[in-house]
mmCIF file of C-alpha atoms in Angstrom:
data_model
loop_
_atom_site.group_PDB
_atom_site.id
_atom_site.type_symbol
_atom_site.label_atom_id
_atom_site.label_comp_id
_atom_site.label_asym_id
_atom_site.label_seq_id
_atom_site.Cartn_x
_atom_site.Cartn_y
_atom_site.Cartn_z
ATOM 1 C CA UNK N 616 -28.894 26.550 -28.270
ATOM 2 C CA UNK N 617 -25.084 25.456 -28.456
ATOM 3 C CA UNK N 618 -24.406 22.070 -26.527
ATOM 4 C CA UNK N 619 -21.513 22.909 -24.278
ATOM 5 C CA UNK N 620 -20.629 21.229 -20.871
ATOM 6 C CA UNK N 621 -18.556 22.894 -18.066
ATOM 7 C CA UNK N 622 -15.023 21.629 -16.878
ATOM 8 C CA UNK N 623 -16.844 19.810 -13.862
ATOM 9 C CA UNK N 624 -19.600 17.934 -15.859
ATOM 10 C CA UNK N 625 -16.934 17.163 -18.684
ATOM 11 C CA UNK N 626 -14.676 15.794 -15.676
ATOM 12 C CA UNK N 627 -17.698 13.370 -14.794
ATOM 13 C CA UNK N 628 -18.917 12.417 -18.228
ATOM 14 C CA UNK N 629 -15.320 11.694 -19.667
ATOM 15 C CA UNK N 630 -14.206 9.794 -17.034
ATOM 16 C CA UNK N 631 -9.983 10.047 -15.949
ATOM 17 C CA UNK N 632 -9.540 7.134 -18.148
ATOM 18 C CA UNK N 633 -10.227 9.228 -21.580
ATOM 19 C CA UNK N 634 -8.173 12.258 -19.735
ATOM 20 C CA UNK N 635 -5.030 10.103 -19.027
ATOM 21 C CA UNK N 636 -5.276 8.703 -22.739
ATOM 22 C CA UNK N 637 -5.556 11.992 -24.398
ATOM 23 C CA UNK N 638 -2.625 13.309 -22.713
ATOM 24 C CA UNK N 639 -3.906 15.818 -20.403
ATOM 25 C CA UNK N 640 -1.337 15.018 -17.744
ATOM 26 C CA UNK N 641 -3.742 14.754 -14.680
ATOM 27 C CA UNK N 642 -1.481 14.056 -11.557
ATOM 28 C CA UNK N 643 -2.596 10.984 -9.597
ATOM 29 C CA UNK N 644 -4.249 12.561 -6.929
ATOM 30 C CA UNK N 645 -5.993 14.982 -8.950
ATOM 31 C CA UNK N 646 -7.309 12.284 -11.096
ATOM 32 C CA UNK N 647 -8.426 9.867 -8.101
ATOM 33 C CA UNK N 648 -10.396 13.014 -7.031
ATOM 34 C CA UNK N 649 -12.068 13.529 -10.148
ATOM 35 C CA UNK N 650 -12.883 9.521 -10.741
ATOM 36 C CA UNK N 651 -14.465 9.597 -6.892
ATOM 37 C CA UNK N 652 -16.515 12.760 -7.303
ATOM 38 C CA UNK N 653 -14.385 14.006 -4.155
ATOM 39 C CA UNK N 654 -15.285 17.467 -3.063
ATOM 40 C CA UNK N 655 -13.593 19.883 -1.163
ATOM 41 C CA UNK N 656 -15.075 19.249 2.383
ATOM 42 C CA UNK N 657 -14.938 15.384 2.587
ATOM 43 C CA UNK N 658 -11.375 15.806 0.898
ATOM 44 C CA UNK N 659 -9.932 17.502 4.077
ATOM 45 C CA UNK N 660 -11.803 14.676 6.398
ATOM 46 C CA UNK N 661 -9.068 11.976 7.170
ATOM 47 C CA UNK N 662 -10.373 8.466 8.032
ATOM 48 C CA UNK N 663 -7.221 6.524 9.496
ATOM 49 C CA UNK N 664 -8.217 2.549 10.099
ATOM 50 C CA UNK N 665 -6.437 0.115 12.290
ATOM 51 C CA UNK N 666 -5.146 -2.619 10.084
ATOM 52 C CA UNK N 667 -2.456 -5.068 10.461
ATOM 53 C CA UNK N 668 -0.365 -6.875 7.802
ATOM 54 C CA UNK N 669 -0.356 -10.687 7.699
ATOM 55 C CA UNK N 670 3.431 -10.325 7.471
ATOM 56 C CA UNK N 671 3.303 -9.340 11.413
ATOM 57 C CA UNK N 672 2.435 -13.027 12.314
ATOM 58 C CA UNK N 673 5.210 -14.714 9.520
ATOM 59 C CA UNK N 674 6.700 -17.213 12.128
ATOM 60 C CA UNK N 675 3.396 -18.394 12.996
ATOM 61 C CA UNK N 676 2.031 -18.528 9.348
ATOM 62 C CA UNK N 677 5.362 -19.935 7.776
ATOM 63 C CA UNK N 678 5.772 -22.988 10.541
ATOM 64 C CA UNK N 679 2.025 -23.724 10.508
ATOM 65 C CA UNK N 680 1.290 -22.798 13.956
ATOM 66 C CA UNK N 681 -1.248 -20.464 12.379
ATOM 67 C CA UNK N 682 -3.457 -20.300 9.160
ATOM 68 C CA UNK N 683 -4.856 -17.835 7.499
ATOM 69 C CA UNK N 684 -8.122 -18.387 8.497
ATOM 70 C CA UNK N 685 -6.919 -18.046 11.715
ATOM 71 C CA UNK N 686 -5.578 -14.980 11.170
ATOM 72 C CA UNK N 687 -8.801 -13.576 9.695
ATOM 73 C CA UNK N 688 -10.378 -14.471 13.446
ATOM 74 C CA UNK N 689 -7.305 -12.970 15.056
ATOM 75 C CA UNK N 690 -8.272 -9.879 13.412
ATOM 76 C CA UNK N 691 -11.826 -9.874 15.182
ATOM 77 C CA UNK N 692 -9.869 -10.398 18.644
ATOM 78 C CA UNK N 693 -7.963 -7.789 18.172
ATOM 79 C CA UNK N 694 -10.767 -4.930 16.896
ATOM 80 C CA UNK N 695 -9.099 -4.797 13.560
ATOM 81 C CA UNK N 696 -10.535 -2.545 11.136
ATOM 82 C CA UNK N 697 -8.568 -4.817 8.291
ATOM 83 C CA UNK N 698 -5.806 -7.137 7.606
ATOM 84 C CA UNK N 699 -3.411 -7.421 4.909
ATOM 85 C CA UNK N 700 -3.405 -10.186 3.234
ATOM 86 C CA UNK N 701 0.058 -10.945 2.363
ATOM 87 C CA UNK N 702 0.159 -13.379 -0.570
ATOM 88 C CA UNK N 703 3.118 -15.570 0.655
ATOM 89 C CA UNK N 704 1.254 -17.130 3.268
ATOM 90 C CA UNK N 705 -2.066 -18.309 1.042
ATOM 91 C CA UNK N 706 -2.017 -22.147 0.951
ATOM 92 C CA UNK N 707 -3.410 -22.027 -2.542
ATOM 93 C CA UNK N 708 -4.567 -19.558 -5.433
ATOM 94 C CA UNK N 709 -7.474 -22.009 -6.049
ATOM 95 C CA UNK N 710 -10.735 -20.061 -6.656
ATOM 96 C CA UNK N 711 -12.157 -21.873 -4.078
ATOM 97 C CA UNK N 712 -9.960 -21.312 -1.325
ATOM 98 C CA UNK N 713 -9.762 -17.721 -2.203
ATOM 99 C CA UNK N 714 -13.578 -17.217 -2.201
ATOM 100 C CA UNK N 715 -13.512 -19.279 1.459
ATOM 101 C CA UNK N 716 -11.330 -16.611 2.872
ATOM 102 C CA UNK N 717 -13.139 -14.041 1.517
ATOM 103 C CA UNK N 718 -16.437 -15.407 3.115
ATOM 104 C CA UNK N 719 -14.767 -15.812 6.255
ATOM 105 C CA UNK N 720 -13.859 -12.401 6.336
ATOM 106 C CA UNK N 721 -17.287 -11.338 5.419
ATOM 107 C CA UNK N 722 -19.006 -13.191 8.171
ATOM 108 C CA UNK N 723 -16.534 -11.718 10.834
ATOM 109 C CA UNK N 724 -16.967 -8.321 9.260
ATOM 110 C CA UNK N 725 -13.378 -8.331 8.490
ATOM 111 C CA UNK N 726 -12.014 -6.164 5.515
ATOM 112 C CA UNK N 727 -8.947 -6.922 3.479
ATOM 113 C CA UNK N 728 -7.009 -3.891 3.140
ATOM 114 C CA UNK N 729 -5.478 -5.499 -0.029
ATOM 115 C CA UNK N 730 -2.801 -8.204 -0.913
ATOM 116 C CA UNK N 731 0.773 -7.890 -1.027
ATOM 117 C CA UNK N 732 3.038 -9.885 -3.281
ATOM 118 C CA UNK N 733 6.919 -9.954 -3.434
ATOM 119 C CA UNK N 734 7.388 -9.237 -7.531
ATOM 120 C CA UNK N 735 9.801 -7.045 -8.145
ATOM 121 C CA UNK N 736 9.845 -5.199 -11.654
ATOM 122 C CA UNK N 737 13.255 -4.274 -11.883
ATOM 123 C CA UNK N 738 15.015 -6.942 -14.170
ATOM 124 C CA UNK N 739 17.935 -6.696 -16.479
ATOM 125 C CA UNK N 740 16.224 -8.859 -19.090
ATOM 126 C CA UNK N 741 13.284 -7.742 -21.137
ATOM 127 C CA UNK N 742 12.139 -11.567 -20.954
ATOM 128 C CA UNK N 743 12.165 -11.578 -17.150
ATOM 129 C CA UNK N 744 10.420 -8.447 -17.037
ATOM 130 C CA UNK N 745 7.492 -9.635 -18.957
ATOM 131 C CA UNK N 746 7.361 -12.754 -16.602
ATOM 132 C CA UNK N 747 7.221 -10.410 -13.873
ATOM 133 C CA UNK N 748 4.513 -8.528 -15.148
ATOM 134 C CA UNK N 749 2.498 -11.917 -15.679
ATOM 135 C CA UNK N 750 3.018 -12.725 -12.009
ATOM 136 C CA UNK N 751 1.702 -9.267 -11.245
ATOM 137 C CA UNK N 752 -1.334 -9.737 -13.217
ATOM 138 C CA UNK N 753 -1.825 -12.846 -11.661
ATOM 139 C CA UNK N 754 -1.924 -11.682 -8.227
ATOM 140 C CA UNK N 755 -3.862 -8.823 -9.617
ATOM 141 C CA UNK N 756 -6.563 -11.914 -10.026
ATOM 142 C CA UNK N 757 -6.185 -12.880 -6.892
ATOM 143 C CA UNK N 758 -6.400 -9.873 -5.154
ATOM 144 C CA UNK N 759 -10.062 -9.443 -7.158
ATOM 145 C CA UNK N 760 -11.235 -13.213 -5.979
ATOM 146 C CA UNK N 761 -10.425 -12.319 -2.648
ATOM 147 C CA UNK N 762 -12.388 -9.023 -2.617
ATOM 148 C CA UNK N 763 -9.409 -6.623 -1.671
ATOM 149 C CA UNK N 764 -9.027 -3.417 -3.732
ATOM 150 C CA UNK N 765 -5.200 -2.953 -3.370
ATOM 151 C CA UNK N 766 -2.083 -4.814 -4.744
ATOM 152 C CA UNK N 767 1.325 -4.097 -3.211
ATOM 153 C CA UNK N 768 4.514 -4.724 -5.438
ATOM 154 C CA UNK N 769 7.835 -3.503 -5.190
ATOM 155 C CA UNK N 770 10.427 -1.995 -7.529
ATOM 156 C CA UNK N 771 13.335 -4.378 -6.678
ATOM 157 C CA UNK N 772 17.001 -3.687 -5.774
ATOM 158 C CA UNK N 773 19.381 -1.928 -8.609
ATOM 159 C CA UNK N 774 21.490 -4.482 -10.342
ATOM 160 C CA UNK N 775 25.246 -3.789 -10.587
ATOM 161 C CA UNK N 776 25.963 -2.209 -13.966
ATOM 162 C CA UNK N 777 22.436 -0.441 -14.113
ATOM 163 C CA UNK N 778 22.044 3.175 -13.347
ATOM 164 C CA UNK N 779 19.253 4.519 -11.203
ATOM 165 C CA UNK N 780 17.411 5.996 -14.429
ATOM 166 C CA UNK N 781 17.172 2.707 -16.230
ATOM 167 C CA UNK N 782 15.700 0.948 -13.119
ATOM 168 C CA UNK N 783 13.265 3.689 -13.061
ATOM 169 C CA UNK N 784 11.922 3.367 -16.805
ATOM 170 C CA UNK N 785 11.465 -0.357 -16.020
ATOM 171 C CA UNK N 786 9.453 0.306 -12.989
ATOM 172 C CA UNK N 787 7.318 2.952 -14.999
ATOM 173 C CA UNK N 788 6.968 0.503 -17.685
ATOM 174 C CA UNK N 789 5.525 -2.174 -15.528
ATOM 175 C CA UNK N 790 3.266 -0.197 -13.618
ATOM 176 C CA UNK N 791 1.705 1.316 -16.765
ATOM 177 C CA UNK N 792 1.172 -1.904 -18.077
ATOM 178 C CA UNK N 793 0.148 -3.671 -14.660
ATOM 179 C CA UNK N 794 -2.273 -0.499 -14.095
ATOM 180 C CA UNK N 795 -3.996 -1.107 -17.102
ATOM 181 C CA UNK N 796 -4.878 -4.609 -16.474
ATOM 182 C CA UNK N 797 -6.366 -3.742 -12.655
ATOM 183 C CA UNK N 798 -7.892 -0.690 -13.870
ATOM 184 C CA UNK N 799 -11.216 -2.827 -15.131
ATOM 185 C CA UNK N 800 -11.207 -4.911 -11.722
ATOM 186 C CA UNK N 801 -11.017 -1.322 -9.590
ATOM 187 C CA UNK N 802 -7.826 -2.612 -8.115
ATOM 188 C CA UNK N 803 -5.039 -0.043 -7.150
ATOM 189 C CA UNK N 804 -1.363 -0.864 -7.536
ATOM 190 C CA UNK N 805 0.664 0.442 -4.477
ATOM 191 C CA UNK N 806 4.706 0.619 -5.150
ATOM 192 C CA UNK N 807 6.159 0.357 -1.901
ATOM 193 C CA UNK N 808 9.037 2.346 -1.149
ATOM 194 C CA UNK N 809 11.506 -0.396 -0.030
ATOM 195 C CA UNK N 810 15.202 -0.963 0.229
ATOM 196 C CA UNK N 811 16.677 -0.437 -3.094
ATOM 197 C CA UNK N 812 15.173 1.700 -6.234
ATOM 198 C CA UNK N 813 12.297 3.070 -4.328
ATOM 199 C CA UNK N 814 13.963 3.992 -1.082
ATOM 200 C CA UNK N 815 13.633 7.519 -1.688
ATOM 201 C CA UNK N 816 10.452 9.937 -1.958
ATOM 202 C CA UNK N 817 11.850 11.662 -5.217
ATOM 203 C CA UNK N 818 12.159 8.017 -7.054
ATOM 204 C CA UNK N 819 8.274 7.289 -5.789
ATOM 205 C CA UNK N 820 7.228 10.494 -6.702
ATOM 206 C CA UNK N 821 9.039 10.258 -10.332
ATOM 207 C CA UNK N 822 7.554 6.808 -10.963
ATOM 208 C CA UNK N 823 4.100 8.142 -9.793
ATOM 209 C CA UNK N 824 4.114 11.240 -12.238
ATOM 210 C CA UNK N 825 5.045 9.105 -15.159
ATOM 211 C CA UNK N 826 2.700 6.322 -14.494
ATOM 212 C CA UNK N 827 0.219 9.171 -14.244
ATOM 213 C CA UNK N 828 -2.746 6.571 -13.479
ATOM 214 C CA UNK N 829 -5.583 7.057 -10.837
ATOM 215 C CA UNK N 830 -4.867 3.199 -10.088
ATOM 216 C CA UNK N 831 -1.175 3.552 -8.783
ATOM 217 C CA UNK N 832 -0.028 4.711 -5.924
ATOM 218 C CA UNK N 833 2.459 4.348 -3.305
ATOM 219 C CA UNK N 834 2.137 1.502 -0.446
ATOM 220 C CA UNK N 835 3.749 3.972 2.121
ATOM 221 C CA UNK N 836 6.276 2.092 4.652
ATOM 222 C CA UNK N 837 7.078 4.780 7.253
ATOM 223 C CA UNK N 838 9.989 3.016 8.102
ATOM 224 C CA UNK N 839 12.296 2.544 4.825
ATOM 225 C CA UNK N 840 13.265 6.293 3.056
ATOM 226 C CA UNK N 841 16.728 7.073 3.383
ATOM 227 C CA UNK N 842 17.811 10.572 4.686
ATOM 228 C CA UNK N 843 19.028 12.931 1.928
ATOM 229 C CA UNK N 844 20.855 16.413 2.442
ATOM 230 C CA UNK N 845 17.433 17.939 1.543
ATOM 231 C CA UNK N 846 15.060 15.592 2.986
ATOM 232 C CA UNK N 847 14.868 13.852 6.335
ATOM 233 C CA UNK N 848 12.577 10.932 6.564
ATOM 234 C CA UNK N 849 9.685 13.073 8.022
ATOM 235 C CA UNK N 850 9.836 15.060 4.905
ATOM 236 C CA UNK N 851 9.868 12.194 2.528
ATOM 237 C CA UNK N 852 6.767 10.499 3.950
ATOM 238 C CA UNK N 853 4.964 13.584 3.981
ATOM 239 C CA UNK N 854 5.884 14.376 0.407
ATOM 240 C CA UNK N 855 4.413 10.741 -0.496
ATOM 241 C CA UNK N 856 1.130 11.115 1.697
ATOM 242 C CA UNK N 857 -0.788 12.383 -1.386
ATOM 243 C CA UNK N 858 -0.199 8.996 -3.325
ATOM 244 C CA UNK N 859 -0.680 6.813 -0.245
ATOM 245 C CA UNK N 860 -2.330 3.804 -0.423
ATOM 246 C CA UNK N 861 -1.963 1.056 2.568
ATOM 247 C CA UNK N 862 0.490 2.412 4.776
ATOM 248 C CA UNK N 863 2.777 -0.015 6.818
ATOM 249 C CA UNK N 864 3.424 0.776 10.036
ATOM 250 C CA UNK N 865 6.250 0.375 12.847
ATOM 251 C CA UNK N 866 7.580 2.511 15.583
ATOM 252 C CA UNK N 867 11.157 2.995 14.433
ATOM 253 C CA UNK N 868 13.247 3.646 11.206
ATOM 254 C CA UNK N 869 15.367 1.237 9.543
ATOM 255 C CA UNK N 870 18.469 2.772 11.466
ATOM 256 C CA UNK N 871 16.396 1.855 14.516
ATOM 257 C CA UNK N 872 15.574 5.438 15.487
ATOM 258 C CA UNK N 873 12.299 5.504 17.001
ATOM 259 C CA UNK N 874 9.554 7.297 15.073
ATOM 260 C CA UNK N 875 7.573 10.192 16.265
ATOM 261 C CA UNK N 876 4.450 8.301 15.657
ATOM 262 C CA UNK N 877 2.220 11.502 16.908
ATOM 263 C CA UNK N 878 4.052 13.845 14.148
ATOM 264 C CA UNK N 879 3.563 11.164 11.566
ATOM 265 C CA UNK N 880 -0.435 10.838 11.827
ATOM 266 C CA UNK N 881 -0.200 14.736 12.218
ATOM 267 C CA UNK N 882 0.986 14.518 8.720
ATOM 268 C CA UNK N 883 -1.857 12.029 7.381
ATOM 269 C CA UNK N 884 -4.522 13.903 9.066
ATOM 270 C CA UNK N 885 -3.720 17.559 7.444
ATOM 271 C CA UNK N 886 -3.541 15.794 4.551
ATOM 272 C CA UNK N 887 -6.887 14.574 4.891
ATOM 273 C CA UNK N 888 -6.037 10.899 4.267
ATOM 274 C CA UNK N 889 -8.262 8.174 3.905
ATOM 275 C CA UNK N 890 -6.693 4.489 4.608
ATOM 276 C CA UNK N 891 -5.586 1.960 6.642
ATOM 277 C CA UNK N 892 -2.676 2.290 8.710
ATOM 278 C CA UNK N 893 -1.552 -1.206 8.847
ATOM 279 C CA UNK N 894 1.186 -2.447 11.393
ATOM 280 C CA UNK N 895 4.077 -4.636 9.949
ATOM 281 C CA UNK N 896 5.370 -5.895 13.101
ATOM 282 C CA UNK N 897 9.294 -6.551 13.537
ATOM 283 C CA UNK N 898 10.683 -8.200 17.117
ATOM 284 C CA UNK N 899 13.498 -6.584 18.199
ATOM 285 C CA UNK N 900 16.519 -8.618 16.759
ATOM 286 C CA UNK N 901 17.955 -8.411 20.544
ATOM 287 C CA UNK N 902 15.286 -10.164 22.407
ATOM 288 C CA UNK N 903 12.647 -8.207 24.691
ATOM 289 C CA UNK N 904 8.727 -8.079 23.607
ATOM 290 C CA UNK N 905 7.476 -11.545 21.847
ATOM 291 C CA UNK N 906 4.836 -10.638 18.758
ATOM 292 C CA UNK N 907 2.542 -12.307 21.401
ATOM 293 C CA UNK N 908 3.319 -9.147 23.669
ATOM 294 C CA UNK N 909 4.205 -6.807 20.998
ATOM 295 C CA UNK N 910 1.980 -6.742 18.397
ATOM 296 C CA UNK N 911 -1.209 -6.055 20.673
ATOM 297 C CA UNK N 912 0.462 -3.145 22.638
ATOM 298 C CA UNK N 913 1.605 -1.663 19.210
ATOM 299 C CA UNK N 914 -1.844 -1.966 17.638
ATOM 300 C CA UNK N 915 -3.312 -0.209 20.560
ATOM 301 C CA UNK N 916 -1.057 2.517 20.009
ATOM 302 C CA UNK N 917 -2.088 2.702 16.465
ATOM 303 C CA UNK N 918 -5.597 2.260 17.648
ATOM 304 C CA UNK N 919 -5.376 5.638 19.822
ATOM 305 C CA UNK N 920 -3.682 7.782 16.864
ATOM 306 C CA UNK N 921 -6.355 6.628 14.620
ATOM 307 C CA UNK N 922 -8.958 7.790 16.976
ATOM 308 C CA UNK N 923 -7.192 10.839 18.041
ATOM 309 C CA UNK N 924 -6.429 12.134 14.397
ATOM 310 C CA UNK N 925 -9.309 10.528 12.581
ATOM 311 C CA UNK N 926 -12.704 11.954 11.666
ATOM 312 C CA UNK N 927 -13.967 8.183 12.614
#
């Protein structure tokens, strides 16, 4: 009898890496679904969980009023599902220190939604781009030691004299190499839509399509997109949700316009998104609420929205 495999069985047997290497052009959401064995029913079920970025407590962490250990315990107090470990605030990358944080988090049933580094891939000098790639690989190793499965990276600013296409090419090159390194560790890389090169959905999506890896995604900060003649911020958020990894949440866009949070959560729910909605708190520069007041207040709103629109 002829030994043949159906398409679904072939996907399970060959694996996504084989398909990508063969140049079959799988896009990231499809590749991820194949890798995880997602079926139609569970694919439609949103799992929206409450998180908080270490960046929210940056003043206290920077000035020694809080340690990362304190942040883990604060997560218990605030009833968070997870915290995002912004690496700026780690006192070292010594394995023993990282493993102590992992152990403390486990003992307190606090998940790490991921880590976040500040490395930017848009560099005019090829040697500098290679240096940044090595930095990202180092932060992938740190993420692995922490027991997390996601690392946020940046594209960066557009340098003078550099075209957007050149910058995009550099990001694609860097993301491909970094994803190749991250994949054996089971770690995803989330490119943040941030000020500079990646501040439009079109650029973010082009990078995702060209990198074409199940380990590449968009660390979706809902606040940063610049409206275009054809897409407002909400349309750009919706376009990127299929590639979203960790999402960073504030209640206002960069231009200080309030965000319709119900509208955003409904878009995530309609897409069947599964992930952490992590507060990245910014106090009002004109005064008003302190972080001590504003963080719990905003987290309460995030938690309420997650309960309303999530399947858990």
